[in-house]
Amino acid sequence: ESGVKEGDGEIELTTVFVCPDNCYSCESEHKCTQCFENFFLNNDDKECVSKCDDGYFALNGRCQKCDSNCETCEKSQTTCKSCHQGTFLFNEKCVTECKSGYFGHDKKCDKCEQPCAECKDTSKTCTLCNNGLFLDNNDCKQECPAGTVGLLNKCEPCDSNCLTCETSQSTCTSCDNGRFLHNNQCLENCPEGFVGEGNKCIQCNTKCLECVETKEKCTKCKNGYYLLNNECNEECEIGYFKGENQMCEKCNDKCKECSGSSDLCTSCQ
């Protein structure tokens, strides 16, 4: 300090101090007003820094505060560079949910990989597929595997009775062992007029009303036919007559042929 004495007896004091580091001009040794080139005034004007703290960005020689949505920013308050936990960076904005075709990872929206239309957790963990493909266990496939059916771009499991299905979960195309396919349903027993062969209900011979084991092994005949030795015919063999319940019954041993009853011979032995 230096003092200058004048004729009126007053003394003027001049204080000289050093500005903070990297400061071009200052108001005091603790308050800078302008920094040298490539340095920026921090938020409390106390010092000049080469890089602004997180949550601030450099503009016109000063560190300006980022918008509250941004964890860090650059160029402007709303041009986010990184985001707070629970939000994701997308097109320099922080969003709470990524748009379709992107997924949130490490506080960023990353693009899903083809053929995913939408994904989660990773770029290849699909939750929706592009048109023409079907979602199966987070994978996109051209065809659904056996035991599933493609519905609304997803592979849905067939009903528990079906081994395979098509068009709907309950429209069976094949059955598990112990069940038989009939009219796209898997049944424990085939309906009348059908027999189970190879997990399918096969229609009995056209003359049979019911059959067993194979379609030719009749157990009951349609009207106009008579059963003998698991076959249905319009006429009974010699030695048999047309009895009740569409069955050929044996004639009396004395009769070569009979009619109406076993004892009503029409010719003898």
PDB file of C-alpha atoms in Angstrom:
ATOM      1  CA  GLU A   1       0.000   0.000   0.000  1.00  0.00           C
ATOM      2  CA  SER A   2       1.129   3.604  -0.610  1.00  0.00           C
ATOM      3  CA  GLY A   3      -0.155   6.847   0.849  1.00  0.00           C
ATOM      4  CA  VAL A   4      -0.227  10.267  -0.772  1.00  0.00           C
ATOM      5  CA  LYS A   5      -0.385  13.335   1.503  1.00  0.00           C
ATOM      6  CA  GLU A   6      -2.056  16.411   0.112  1.00  0.00           C
ATOM      7  CA  GLY A   7      -2.546  19.927   1.440  1.00  0.00           C
ATOM      8  CA  ASP A   8      -5.995  19.236   2.910  1.00  0.00           C
ATOM      9  CA  GLY A   9      -4.585  16.620   5.218  1.00  0.00           C
ATOM     10  CA  GLU A  10      -6.495  13.662   3.587  1.00  0.00           C
ATOM     11  CA  ILE A  11      -4.681  10.421   2.676  1.00  0.00           C
ATOM     12  CA  GLU A  12      -5.800   8.254  -0.333  1.00  0.00           C
ATOM     13  CA  LEU A  13      -5.059   4.540   0.050  1.00  0.00           C
ATOM     14  CA  THR A  14      -4.601   2.332  -3.084  1.00  0.00           C
ATOM     15  CA  THR A  15      -4.837  -1.454  -2.660  1.00  0.00           C
ATOM     16  CA  VAL A  16      -3.034  -3.776  -5.066  1.00  0.00           C
ATOM     17  CA  PHE A  17      -3.935  -7.513  -5.175  1.00  0.00           C
ATOM     18  CA  VAL A  18      -3.372 -10.525  -7.417  1.00  0.00           C
ATOM     19  CA  CYS A  19      -6.358 -12.050  -9.361  1.00  0.00           C
ATOM     20  CA  PRO A  20      -7.108 -15.795  -9.033  1.00  0.00           C
ATOM     21  CA  ASP A  21      -5.272 -18.196 -11.320  1.00  0.00           C
ATOM     22  CA  ASN A  22      -6.188 -18.002 -15.033  1.00  0.00           C
ATOM     23  CA  CYS A  23      -8.243 -14.883 -14.358  1.00  0.00           C
ATOM     24  CA  TYR A  24      -7.904 -12.003 -16.863  1.00  0.00           C
ATOM     25  CA  SER A  25      -9.685  -9.415 -14.668  1.00  0.00           C
ATOM     26  CA  CYS A  26     -11.136  -9.470 -11.174  1.00  0.00           C
ATOM     27  CA  GLU A  27     -12.842  -7.456  -8.465  1.00  0.00           C
ATOM     28  CA  SER A  28     -10.844  -8.999  -5.663  1.00  0.00           C
ATOM     29  CA  GLU A  29      -8.354 -11.755  -5.077  1.00  0.00           C
ATOM     30  CA  HIS A  30     -11.333 -14.099  -4.611  1.00  0.00           C
ATOM     31  CA  LYS A  31     -13.760 -12.859  -7.317  1.00  0.00           C
ATOM     32  CA  CYS A  32     -12.962 -13.050 -11.021  1.00  0.00           C
ATOM     33  CA  THR A  33     -14.949 -11.159 -13.675  1.00  0.00           C
ATOM     34  CA  GLN A  34     -13.299 -12.557 -16.826  1.00  0.00           C
ATOM     35  CA  CYS A  35     -11.057 -15.537 -17.576  1.00  0.00           C
ATOM     36  CA  PHE A  36      -8.288 -16.018 -20.058  1.00  0.00           C
ATOM     37  CA  GLU A  37      -9.142 -17.789 -23.328  1.00  0.00           C
ATOM     38  CA  ASN A  38     -10.086 -21.495 -22.944  1.00  0.00           C
ATOM     39  CA  PHE A  39     -10.979 -20.960 -19.270  1.00  0.00           C
ATOM     40  CA  PHE A  40     -14.437 -20.415 -17.809  1.00  0.00           C
ATOM     41  CA  LEU A  41     -15.823 -18.708 -14.717  1.00  0.00           C
ATOM     42  CA  ASN A  42     -17.288 -21.323 -12.400  1.00  0.00           C
ATOM     43  CA  ASN A  43     -20.738 -20.935 -10.890  1.00  0.00           C
ATOM     44  CA  ASP A  44     -19.649 -18.811  -7.906  1.00  0.00           C
ATOM     45  CA  ASP A  45     -17.186 -16.594  -9.873  1.00  0.00           C
ATOM     46  CA  LYS A  46     -14.358 -17.560  -7.538  1.00  0.00           C
ATOM     47  CA  GLU A  47     -12.126 -19.262 -10.058  1.00  0.00           C
ATOM     48  CA  CYS A  48     -11.466 -19.954 -13.712  1.00  0.00           C
ATOM     49  CA  VAL A  49     -11.609 -23.602 -14.762  1.00  0.00           C
ATOM     50  CA  SER A  50     -10.680 -25.415 -17.973  1.00  0.00           C
ATOM     51  CA  LYS A  51     -13.745 -27.662 -17.681  1.00  0.00           C
ATOM     52  CA  CYS A  52     -17.103 -26.970 -16.078  1.00  0.00           C
ATOM     53  CA  ASP A  53     -18.401 -29.239 -13.317  1.00  0.00           C
ATOM     54  CA  ASP A  54     -21.025 -31.879 -14.106  1.00  0.00           C
ATOM     55  CA  GLY A  55     -24.404 -30.188 -14.418  1.00  0.00           C
ATOM     56  CA  TYR A  56     -22.861 -27.101 -16.036  1.00  0.00           C
ATOM     57  CA  PHE A  57     -21.786 -26.174 -19.573  1.00  0.00           C
ATOM     58  CA  ALA A  58     -19.482 -23.498 -20.994  1.00  0.00           C
ATOM     59  CA  LEU A  59     -21.081 -20.504 -22.704  1.00  0.00           C
ATOM     60  CA  ASN A  60     -19.624 -17.023 -23.279  1.00  0.00           C
ATOM     61  CA  GLY A  61     -16.747 -17.658 -20.908  1.00  0.00           C
ATOM     62  CA  ARG A  62     -18.921 -18.782 -18.012  1.00  0.00           C
ATOM     63  CA  CYS A  63     -20.177 -22.129 -16.621  1.00  0.00           C
ATOM     64  CA  GLN A  64     -23.972 -22.104 -17.007  1.00  0.00           C
ATOM     65  CA  LYS A  65     -26.256 -24.538 -15.178  1.00  0.00           C
ATOM     66  CA  CYS A  66     -27.827 -27.360 -17.233  1.00  0.00           C
ATOM     67  CA  ASP A  67     -31.578 -27.892 -17.370  1.00  0.00           C
ATOM     68  CA  SER A  68     -32.746 -30.005 -14.405  1.00  0.00           C
ATOM     69  CA  ASN A  69     -33.596 -32.923 -16.735  1.00  0.00           C
ATOM     70  CA  CYS A  70     -29.944 -33.241 -17.801  1.00  0.00           C
ATOM     71  CA  GLU A  71     -27.224 -34.765 -15.650  1.00  0.00           C
ATOM     72  CA  THR A  72     -24.673 -33.115 -17.948  1.00  0.00           C
ATOM     73  CA  CYS A  73     -25.146 -30.933 -21.030  1.00  0.00           C
ATOM     74  CA  GLU A  74     -23.235 -29.093 -23.738  1.00  0.00           C
ATOM     75  CA  LYS A  75     -23.827 -26.179 -26.114  1.00  0.00           C
ATOM     76  CA  SER A  76     -27.085 -25.211 -24.343  1.00  0.00           C
ATOM     77  CA  GLN A  77     -28.999 -25.832 -21.124  1.00  0.00           C
ATOM     78  CA  THR A  78     -31.330 -28.345 -22.798  1.00  0.00           C
ATOM     79  CA  THR A  79     -28.780 -30.144 -25.000  1.00  0.00           C
ATOM     80  CA  CYS A  80     -28.261 -33.105 -22.688  1.00  0.00           C
ATOM     81  CA  LYS A  81     -25.084 -35.165 -22.819  1.00  0.00           C
ATOM     82  CA  SER A  82     -26.041 -37.604 -20.044  1.00  0.00           C
ATOM     83  CA  CYS A  83     -29.120 -38.235 -17.909  1.00  0.00           C
ATOM     84  CA  HIS A  84     -30.073 -38.879 -14.290  1.00  0.00           C
ATOM     85  CA  GLN A  85     -30.787 -42.424 -13.107  1.00  0.00           C
ATOM     86  CA  GLY A  86     -34.206 -43.572 -14.302  1.00  0.00           C
ATOM     87  CA  THR A  87     -34.115 -41.512 -17.507  1.00  0.00           C
ATOM     88  CA  PHE A  88     -32.500 -42.197 -20.866  1.00  0.00           C
ATOM     89  CA  LEU A  89     -30.660 -40.057 -23.418  1.00  0.00           C
ATOM     90  CA  PHE A  90     -32.338 -39.872 -26.825  1.00  0.00           C
ATOM     91  CA  ASN A  91     -31.588 -37.208 -29.455  1.00  0.00           C
ATOM     92  CA  GLU A  92     -29.881 -35.028 -26.785  1.00  0.00           C
ATOM     93  CA  LYS A  93     -32.970 -35.139 -24.548  1.00  0.00           C
ATOM     94  CA  CYS A  94     -33.595 -37.122 -21.363  1.00  0.00           C
ATOM     95  CA  VAL A  95     -36.754 -39.219 -21.550  1.00  0.00           C
ATOM     96  CA  THR A  96     -38.451 -41.538 -19.074  1.00  0.00           C
ATOM     97  CA  GLU A  97     -39.242 -44.106 -21.771  1.00  0.00           C
ATOM     98  CA  CYS A  98     -37.501 -44.897 -25.048  1.00  0.00           C
ATOM     99  CA  LYS A  99     -39.532 -44.774 -28.266  1.00  0.00           C
ATOM    100  CA  SER A 100     -40.531 -47.876 -30.205  1.00  0.00           C
ATOM    101  CA  GLY A 101     -37.514 -49.599 -31.746  1.00  0.00           C
ATOM    102  CA  TYR A 102     -35.207 -48.553 -28.887  1.00  0.00           C
ATOM    103  CA  PHE A 103     -34.516 -49.858 -25.375  1.00  0.00           C
ATOM    104  CA  GLY A 104     -33.165 -48.213 -22.230  1.00  0.00           C
ATOM    105  CA  HIS A 105     -29.641 -49.256 -21.268  1.00  0.00           C
ATOM    106  CA  ASP A 106     -26.971 -47.494 -19.198  1.00  0.00           C
ATOM    107  CA  LYS A 107     -29.090 -44.292 -19.135  1.00  0.00           C
ATOM    108  CA  LYS A 108     -29.256 -44.227 -22.959  1.00  0.00           C
ATOM    109  CA  CYS A 109     -31.772 -45.292 -25.592  1.00  0.00           C
ATOM    110  CA  ASP A 110     -30.044 -47.877 -27.800  1.00  0.00           C
ATOM    111  CA  LYS A 111     -31.509 -49.085 -31.078  1.00  0.00           C
ATOM    112  CA  CYS A 112     -32.939 -52.608 -31.334  1.00  0.00           C
ATOM    113  CA  GLU A 113     -31.259 -54.880 -33.869  1.00  0.00           C
ATOM    114  CA  GLN A 114     -33.098 -56.413 -36.802  1.00  0.00           C
ATOM    115  CA  PRO A 115     -35.362 -58.304 -36.981  1.00  0.00           C
ATOM    116  CA  CYS A 116     -36.680 -56.887 -33.666  1.00  0.00           C
ATOM    117  CA  ALA A 117     -39.335 -54.183 -34.034  1.00  0.00           C
ATOM    118  CA  GLU A 118     -39.123 -53.673 -30.258  1.00  0.00           C
ATOM    119  CA  CYS A 119     -36.738 -55.083 -27.626  1.00  0.00           C
ATOM    120  CA  LYS A 120     -35.738 -54.929 -23.958  1.00  0.00           C
ATOM    121  CA  ASP A 121     -32.559 -55.365 -21.866  1.00  0.00           C
ATOM    122  CA  THR A 122     -30.419 -56.027 -24.977  1.00  0.00           C
ATOM    123  CA  SER A 123     -30.659 -55.081 -28.647  1.00  0.00           C
ATOM    124  CA  LYS A 124     -31.355 -58.720 -29.576  1.00  0.00           C
ATOM    125  CA  THR A 125     -33.943 -59.547 -26.869  1.00  0.00           C
ATOM    126  CA  CYS A 126     -37.029 -58.982 -29.014  1.00  0.00           C
ATOM    127  CA  THR A 127     -40.469 -58.188 -27.603  1.00  0.00           C
ATOM    128  CA  LEU A 128     -42.061 -57.526 -31.017  1.00  0.00           C
ATOM    129  CA  CYS A 129     -41.038 -58.630 -34.507  1.00  0.00           C
ATOM    130  CA  ASN A 130     -41.157 -56.981 -37.898  1.00  0.00           C
ATOM    131  CA  ASN A 131     -44.090 -57.935 -40.114  1.00  0.00           C
ATOM    132  CA  GLY A 132     -44.027 -61.486 -41.408  1.00  0.00           C
ATOM    133  CA  LEU A 133     -42.069 -62.832 -38.434  1.00  0.00           C
ATOM    134  CA  PHE A 134     -43.263 -64.424 -35.207  1.00  0.00           C
ATOM    135  CA  LEU A 135     -41.991 -63.821 -31.680  1.00  0.00           C
ATOM    136  CA  ASP A 136     -40.901 -66.975 -29.848  1.00  0.00           C
ATOM    137  CA  ASN A 137     -39.011 -66.706 -26.547  1.00  0.00           C
ATOM    138  CA  ASN A 138     -37.684 -63.210 -27.394  1.00  0.00           C
ATOM    139  CA  ASP A 139     -36.510 -64.399 -30.811  1.00  0.00           C
ATOM    140  CA  CYS A 140     -38.083 -63.620 -34.213  1.00  0.00           C
ATOM    141  CA  LYS A 141     -38.749 -66.603 -36.475  1.00  0.00           C
ATOM    142  CA  GLN A 142     -40.233 -67.136 -39.917  1.00  0.00           C
ATOM    143  CA  GLU A 143     -42.199 -70.137 -38.646  1.00  0.00           C
ATOM    144  CA  CYS A 144     -43.387 -71.080 -35.185  1.00  0.00           C
ATOM    145  CA  PRO A 145     -41.983 -74.342 -33.735  1.00  0.00           C
ATOM    146  CA  ALA A 146     -44.116 -77.471 -33.276  1.00  0.00           C
ATOM    147  CA  GLY A 147     -46.520 -77.147 -30.398  1.00  0.00           C
ATOM    148  CA  THR A 148     -47.143 -73.445 -31.054  1.00  0.00           C
ATOM    149  CA  VAL A 149     -49.197 -71.401 -33.526  1.00  0.00           C
ATOM    150  CA  GLY A 150     -48.537 -67.937 -34.973  1.00  0.00           C
ATOM    151  CA  LEU A 151     -51.138 -65.437 -33.738  1.00  0.00           C
ATOM    152  CA  LEU A 152     -50.716 -61.654 -34.047  1.00  0.00           C
ATOM    153  CA  ASN A 153     -46.987 -62.034 -34.777  1.00  0.00           C
ATOM    154  CA  LYS A 154     -46.433 -64.228 -31.716  1.00  0.00           C
ATOM    155  CA  CYS A 155     -45.936 -67.983 -31.286  1.00  0.00           C
ATOM    156  CA  GLU A 156     -48.611 -69.025 -28.801  1.00  0.00           C
ATOM    157  CA  PRO A 157     -48.632 -72.517 -27.219  1.00  0.00           C
ATOM    158  CA  CYS A 158     -51.221 -74.996 -28.471  1.00  0.00           C
ATOM    159  CA  ASP A 159     -53.842 -76.208 -25.999  1.00  0.00           C
ATOM    160  CA  SER A 160     -52.563 -78.925 -23.686  1.00  0.00           C
ATOM    161  CA  ASN A 161     -54.599 -81.599 -25.552  1.00  0.00           C
ATOM    162  CA  CYS A 162     -52.916 -80.770 -28.875  1.00  0.00           C
ATOM    163  CA  LEU A 163     -49.471 -81.938 -29.919  1.00  0.00           C
ATOM    164  CA  THR A 164     -49.546 -79.441 -32.824  1.00  0.00           C
ATOM    165  CA  CYS A 165     -52.146 -76.904 -33.931  1.00  0.00           C
ATOM    166  CA  GLU A 166     -52.921 -74.303 -36.614  1.00  0.00           C
ATOM    167  CA  THR A 167     -54.989 -71.095 -37.031  1.00  0.00           C
ATOM    168  CA  SER A 168     -55.852 -71.149 -33.304  1.00  0.00           C
ATOM    169  CA  GLN A 169     -54.498 -72.673 -30.099  1.00  0.00           C
ATOM    170  CA  SER A 170     -57.409 -75.146 -29.935  1.00  0.00           C
ATOM    171  CA  THR A 171     -57.399 -76.195 -33.623  1.00  0.00           C
ATOM    172  CA  CYS A 172     -55.361 -79.381 -33.259  1.00  0.00           C
ATOM    173  CA  THR A 173     -53.516 -80.975 -36.170  1.00  0.00           C
ATOM    174  CA  SER A 174     -52.008 -83.869 -34.172  1.00  0.00           C
ATOM    175  CA  CYS A 175     -52.365 -85.387 -30.719  1.00  0.00           C
ATOM    176  CA  ASP A 176     -50.267 -86.823 -27.917  1.00  0.00           C
ATOM    177  CA  ASN A 177     -50.208 -90.575 -27.396  1.00  0.00           C
ATOM    178  CA  GLY A 178     -53.445 -91.765 -25.834  1.00  0.00           C
ATOM    179  CA  ARG A 179     -55.595 -89.241 -27.706  1.00  0.00           C
ATOM    180  CA  PHE A 180     -57.085 -89.287 -31.180  1.00  0.00           C
ATOM    181  CA  LEU A 181     -57.569 -86.446 -33.662  1.00  0.00           C
ATOM    182  CA  HIS A 182     -61.152 -85.852 -34.783  1.00  0.00           C
ATOM    183  CA  ASN A 183     -62.420 -82.640 -36.380  1.00  0.00           C
ATOM    184  CA  ASN A 184     -59.304 -80.806 -35.111  1.00  0.00           C
ATOM    185  CA  GLN A 185     -59.930 -81.917 -31.534  1.00  0.00           C
ATOM    186  CA  CYS A 186     -57.951 -84.460 -29.508  1.00  0.00           C
ATOM    187  CA  LEU A 187     -60.261 -86.998 -27.858  1.00  0.00           C
ATOM    188  CA  GLU A 188     -59.718 -89.841 -25.425  1.00  0.00           C
ATOM    189  CA  ASN A 189     -62.265 -91.935 -27.347  1.00  0.00           C
ATOM    190  CA  CYS A 190     -63.395 -91.678 -30.934  1.00  0.00           C
ATOM    191  CA  PRO A 191     -67.106 -91.046 -31.569  1.00  0.00           C
ATOM    192  CA  GLU A 192     -69.478 -93.693 -32.930  1.00  0.00           C
ATOM    193  CA  GLY A 193     -68.579 -94.701 -36.459  1.00  0.00           C
ATOM    194  CA  PHE A 194     -64.861 -94.078 -35.974  1.00  0.00           C
ATOM    195  CA  VAL A 195     -61.904 -96.066 -34.671  1.00  0.00           C
ATOM    196  CA  GLY A 196     -58.594 -94.812 -33.268  1.00  0.00           C
ATOM    197  CA  GLU A 197     -55.629 -95.601 -35.491  1.00  0.00           C
ATOM    198  CA  GLY A 198     -52.247 -93.905 -35.145  1.00  0.00           C
ATOM    199  CA  ASN A 199     -53.582 -91.067 -32.941  1.00  0.00           C
ATOM    200  CA  LYS A 200     -56.360 -90.331 -35.422  1.00  0.00           C
ATOM    201  CA  CYS A 201     -60.046 -91.177 -35.567  1.00  0.00           C
ATOM    202  CA  ILE A 202     -60.587 -93.101 -38.818  1.00  0.00           C
ATOM    203  CA  GLN A 203     -64.127 -93.557 -40.153  1.00  0.00           C
ATOM    204  CA  CYS A 204     -65.357 -97.139 -40.114  1.00  0.00           C
ATOM    205  CA  ASN A 205     -66.141 -99.014 -43.334  1.00  0.00           C
ATOM    206  CA  THR A 206     -69.215 -97.464 -45.000  1.00  0.00           C
ATOM    207  CA  LYS A 207     -71.302-100.537 -44.049  1.00  0.00           C
ATOM    208  CA  CYS A 208     -70.221-100.419 -40.367  1.00  0.00           C
ATOM    209  CA  LEU A 209     -72.104 -98.483 -37.743  1.00  0.00           C
ATOM    210  CA  GLU A 210     -69.295 -99.196 -35.275  1.00  0.00           C
ATOM    211  CA  CYS A 211     -65.860-100.843 -35.531  1.00  0.00           C
ATOM    212  CA  VAL A 212     -62.796-101.720 -33.440  1.00  0.00           C
ATOM    213  CA  GLU A 213     -59.024-101.859 -34.011  1.00  0.00           C
ATOM    214  CA  THR A 214     -59.356-101.125 -37.751  1.00  0.00           C
ATOM    215  CA  LYS A 215     -62.000 -99.491 -39.910  1.00  0.00           C
ATOM    216  CA  GLU A 216     -62.805-102.887 -41.507  1.00  0.00           C
ATOM    217  CA  LYS A 217     -63.459-104.748 -38.225  1.00  0.00           C
ATOM    218  CA  CYS A 218     -67.133-104.038 -37.694  1.00  0.00           C
ATOM    219  CA  THR A 219     -68.948-104.550 -34.395  1.00  0.00           C
ATOM    220  CA  LYS A 220     -72.318-103.157 -35.486  1.00  0.00           C
ATOM    221  CA  CYS A 221     -73.871-102.666 -38.914  1.00  0.00           C
ATOM    222  CA  LYS A 222     -75.914 -99.944 -40.563  1.00  0.00           C
ATOM    223  CA  ASN A 223     -79.524-100.599 -41.544  1.00  0.00           C
ATOM    224  CA  GLY A 224     -79.777-103.078 -44.402  1.00  0.00           C
ATOM    225  CA  TYR A 225     -76.573-104.893 -43.420  1.00  0.00           C
ATOM    226  CA  TYR A 226     -75.958-107.850 -41.102  1.00  0.00           C
ATOM    227  CA  LEU A 227     -72.928-108.636 -38.975  1.00  0.00           C
ATOM    228  CA  LEU A 228     -70.995-111.889 -39.221  1.00  0.00           C
ATOM    229  CA  ASN A 229     -67.328-112.372 -38.334  1.00  0.00           C
ATOM    230  CA  ASN A 230     -66.857-108.592 -37.990  1.00  0.00           C
ATOM    231  CA  GLU A 231     -68.099-107.980 -41.506  1.00  0.00           C
ATOM    232  CA  CYS A 232     -71.336-106.322 -42.622  1.00  0.00           C
ATOM    233  CA  ASN A 233     -73.150-107.714 -45.672  1.00  0.00           C
ATOM    234  CA  GLU A 234     -76.620-107.430 -47.173  1.00  0.00           C
ATOM    235  CA  GLU A 235     -77.102-111.215 -46.995  1.00  0.00           C
ATOM    236  CA  CYS A 236     -76.064-113.783 -44.391  1.00  0.00           C
ATOM    237  CA  GLU A 237     -73.969-116.805 -45.337  1.00  0.00           C
ATOM    238  CA  ILE A 238     -75.615-120.212 -45.822  1.00  0.00           C
ATOM    239  CA  GLY A 239     -76.357-121.672 -42.393  1.00  0.00           C
ATOM    240  CA  TYR A 240     -77.228-118.257 -40.900  1.00  0.00           C
ATOM    241  CA  PHE A 241     -80.365-116.148 -40.856  1.00  0.00           C
ATOM    242  CA  LYS A 242     -81.033-112.412 -40.456  1.00  0.00           C
ATOM    243  CA  GLY A 243     -81.585-112.027 -36.730  1.00  0.00           C
ATOM    244  CA  GLU A 244     -82.150-109.128 -34.385  1.00  0.00           C
ATOM    245  CA  ASN A 245     -79.856-106.124 -34.052  1.00  0.00           C
ATOM    246  CA  GLN A 246     -78.571-106.420 -37.613  1.00  0.00           C
ATOM    247  CA  MET A 247     -76.736-109.706 -36.860  1.00  0.00           C
ATOM    248  CA  CYS A 248     -76.453-112.999 -38.726  1.00  0.00           C
ATOM    249  CA  GLU A 249     -77.472-115.806 -36.329  1.00  0.00           C
ATOM    250  CA  LYS A 250     -76.643-119.503 -36.825  1.00  0.00           C
ATOM    251  CA  CYS A 251     -79.350-121.963 -37.959  1.00  0.00           C
ATOM    252  CA  ASN A 252     -80.161-125.159 -36.076  1.00  0.00           C
ATOM    253  CA  ASP A 253     -77.629-127.917 -36.828  1.00  0.00           C
ATOM    254  CA  LYS A 254     -80.343-129.832 -38.731  1.00  0.00           C
ATOM    255  CA  CYS A 255     -81.008-126.905 -41.038  1.00  0.00           C
ATOM    256  CA  LYS A 256     -78.897-126.174 -44.032  1.00  0.00           C
ATOM    257  CA  GLU A 257     -80.728-122.882 -44.345  1.00  0.00           C
ATOM    258  CA  CYS A 258     -83.307-121.173 -42.179  1.00  0.00           C
ATOM    259  CA  SER A 259     -85.311-117.939 -42.012  1.00  0.00           C
ATOM    260  CA  GLY A 260     -86.680-115.873 -39.151  1.00  0.00           C
ATOM    261  CA  SER A 261     -85.412-118.251 -36.461  1.00  0.00           C
ATOM    262  CA  SER A 262     -82.786-120.923 -36.033  1.00  0.00           C
ATOM    263  CA  ASP A 263     -85.399-123.695 -36.056  1.00  0.00           C
ATOM    264  CA  LEU A 264     -87.386-122.515 -39.098  1.00  0.00           C
ATOM    265  CA  CYS A 265     -85.544-124.515 -41.741  1.00  0.00           C
ATOM    266  CA  THR A 266     -85.958-123.651 -45.399  1.00  0.00           C
ATOM    267  CA  SER A 267     -83.638-126.539 -46.414  1.00  0.00           C
ATOM    268  CA  CYS A 268     -82.146-129.449 -44.487  1.00  0.00           C
ATOM    269  CA  GLN A 269     -78.721-130.941 -44.127  1.00  0.00           C
TER     270      GLN A 269
END
